[in-house]
Amino acid sequence: MLFEKISKIYFSPSNTTKKVTDKIAENFEGTYEIYDLLNYAKDGEPREFGDEDIVIVGMPVFAGRIPDIARQKLEKFKTKSKTPAIAFVNIGNANTGDSLLELTDILKNNGFNIVGAAVFVSQHSIFNSVAKGRPDEKDLEKIKEFSEKCKANIESGEKYNIKVPGNKPYKEYTVVPFKAGCDEMHCIFCYDCVSACPQGAIPNEDPVETDTEKCDGCTACIYICPENARSFINEGFEKAEADFAERFSKRKEPEFYF
C-alpha cells in the first residue's frame, strides 16, 4: 500500500521511541517525513495532512503522562481528511498511566482516524538496568505484527473508534525529580547538549551549567553527549534506581488496541 507521505512524529530523548517509530514505518511504502519533536519549534506553524498520508506518532511516558512540551507541539499537527494515524507510547517496563489515552485524545481531536494504538517496551531511559536491551528480537516481531494489523485496518477503509486504557481527568502532570548535571572534567564543549535540550536548560554560554528549574529530566543531553559527561546528579539516585528495579523487574509485553 503506497502513501504520498509517511510522517514519523516522535519525541525521543533516548532514541528508543524513534527506533520503534522507524520499525513501524518500515512496513509502509512512501516518502518519509520526519518530525522530531525534541527540536520542532513550539511556536511553529500548524501542519496539515491529507487523505493519502499516514502519520505514525510515538511518545515516551513521563510518570503516566506524555511529556508536556511534546503535547504542546503535537497539538499543531492536524487533518481535515481523517488521515490514518498509528499511535503508541513507549514505556520503560513501568506503568502506562493515562498516557495512551492522552495521546489518542489529541489525535482524535485534531481529526485523525486512529487505525491502531499500542504500548511498547524499551530500556528505561533513566534507570538503565530496567528492561535492558529492549526492544529486543521478540519486541521487534511484535512491532511487525502490530504494523501489519494497522495496514489491514487502513486498507479496509473503515473509520475507527479505538478504546484505550486511561482515565479522565488525566492524572496530575509531574516533572521527573531527577536533574542532569555535567562533569566538567569530561566535557569537550561540543554544545550538542545545548541544541538537544527541549527546555533550553543548558546555556550556550556555558554548557557545563544546567538550569535545574527548567530541566525536566528528559535525558536528551545525557544520551547525546559523546563523552558521557552528563548524568543525573541527585543524591540518592542509586537507591532510587535499585528500588525502581525491584518494583518493575518483571518483564512486560507490548499491548495492542484496535
mmCIF file of N, CA, C and O in Angstrom, residues 125 179-181 193 219-226 228-232:
data_model
loop_
_atom_site.group_PDB
_atom_site.id
_atom_site.type_symbol
_atom_site.label_atom_id
_atom_site.label_comp_id
_atom_site.label_asym_id
_atom_site.label_seq_id
_atom_site.Cartn_x
_atom_site.Cartn_y
_atom_site.Cartn_z
ATOM 1 N N SER A 125 14.876 4.869 30.264
ATOM 2 C CA SER A 125 15.845 5.903 29.902
ATOM 3 C C SER A 125 16.594 6.470 31.107
ATOM 4 O O SER A 125 17.712 6.966 30.970
ATOM 5 N N LYS A 179 17.584 15.517 38.002
ATOM 6 C CA LYS A 179 18.123 16.582 37.170
ATOM 7 C C LYS A 179 19.495 16.182 36.633
ATOM 8 O O LYS A 179 20.298 15.571 37.336
ATOM 9 N N ALA A 180 19.746 16.559 35.392
ATOM 10 C CA ALA A 180 21.016 16.210 34.757
ATOM 11 C C ALA A 180 22.077 17.258 35.059
ATOM 12 O O ALA A 180 21.802 18.458 35.064
ATOM 13 N N GLY A 181 23.281 16.773 35.307
ATOM 14 C CA GLY A 181 24.414 17.662 35.522
ATOM 15 C C GLY A 181 25.575 17.247 34.643
ATOM 16 O O GLY A 181 25.502 16.248 33.918
ATOM 17 N N CYS A 193 24.600 19.109 23.646
ATOM 18 C CA CYS A 193 23.567 19.092 24.682
ATOM 19 C C CYS A 193 22.721 20.358 24.653
ATOM 20 O O CYS A 193 21.522 20.325 24.949
ATOM 21 N N THR A 219 16.469 13.330 29.659
ATOM 22 C CA THR A 219 17.664 12.519 29.317
ATOM 23 C C THR A 219 18.263 12.830 27.953
ATOM 24 O O THR A 219 19.268 12.218 27.575
ATOM 25 N N ALA A 220 17.719 13.770 27.189
ATOM 26 C CA ALA A 220 18.254 14.051 25.848
ATOM 27 C C ALA A 220 19.730 14.429 25.910
ATOM 28 O O ALA A 220 20.540 13.965 25.094
ATOM 29 N N CYS A 221 20.109 15.268 26.868
ATOM 30 C CA CYS A 221 21.507 15.715 26.949
ATOM 31 C C CYS A 221 22.434 14.568 27.338
ATOM 32 O O CYS A 221 23.593 14.516 26.905
ATOM 33 N N ILE A 222 21.926 13.647 28.155
ATOM 34 C CA ILE A 222 22.740 12.514 28.596
ATOM 35 C C ILE A 222 23.056 11.592 27.421
ATOM 36 O O ILE A 222 24.202 11.162 27.227
ATOM 37 N N TYR A 223 22.044 11.292 26.617
ATOM 38 C CA TYR A 223 22.230 10.332 25.527
ATOM 39 C C TYR A 223 22.970 10.912 24.333
ATOM 40 O O TYR A 223 23.572 10.164 23.557
ATOM 41 N N ILE A 224 22.962 12.235 24.169
ATOM 42 C CA ILE A 224 23.650 12.813 23.018
ATOM 43 C C ILE A 224 25.120 13.104 23.308
ATOM 44 O O ILE A 224 25.913 13.282 22.386
ATOM 45 N N CYS A 225 25.505 13.136 24.579
ATOM 46 C CA CYS A 225 26.879 13.511 24.942
ATOM 47 C C CYS A 225 27.880 12.474 24.460
ATOM 48 O O CYS A 225 27.809 11.299 24.863
ATOM 49 N N PRO A 226 28.849 12.858 23.627
ATOM 50 C CA PRO A 226 29.815 11.883 23.089
ATOM 51 C C PRO A 226 30.853 11.419 24.106
ATOM 52 O O PRO A 226 31.550 10.435 23.877
ATOM 53 N N ASN A 228 30.065 11.000 27.540
ATOM 54 C CA ASN A 228 29.388 10.546 28.760
ATOM 55 C C ASN A 228 29.652 11.474 29.942
ATOM 56 O O ASN A 228 29.812 11.024 31.090
ATOM 57 N N ALA A 229 29.697 12.765 29.647
ATOM 58 C CA ALA A 229 29.989 13.744 30.686
ATOM 59 C C ALA A 229 28.750 14.122 31.493
ATOM 60 O O ALA A 229 28.870 14.677 32.589
ATOM 61 N N ARG A 230 27.565 13.813 30.951
ATOM 62 C CA ARG A 230 26.339 14.233 31.619
ATOM 63 C C ARG A 230 25.649 13.031 32.262
ATOM 64 O O ARG A 230 25.606 11.936 31.692
ATOM 65 N N SER A 231 25.088 13.252 33.448
ATOM 66 C CA SER A 231 24.396 12.187 34.187
ATOM 67 C C SER A 231 23.499 12.844 35.231
ATOM 68 O O SER A 231 23.515 14.071 35.411
ATOM 69 N N PHE A 232 22.732 12.034 35.933
ATOM 70 C CA PHE A 232 21.877 12.565 36.991
ATOM 71 C C PHE A 232 22.711 12.829 38.242
ATOM 72 O O PHE A 232 23.548 12.012 38.629
#
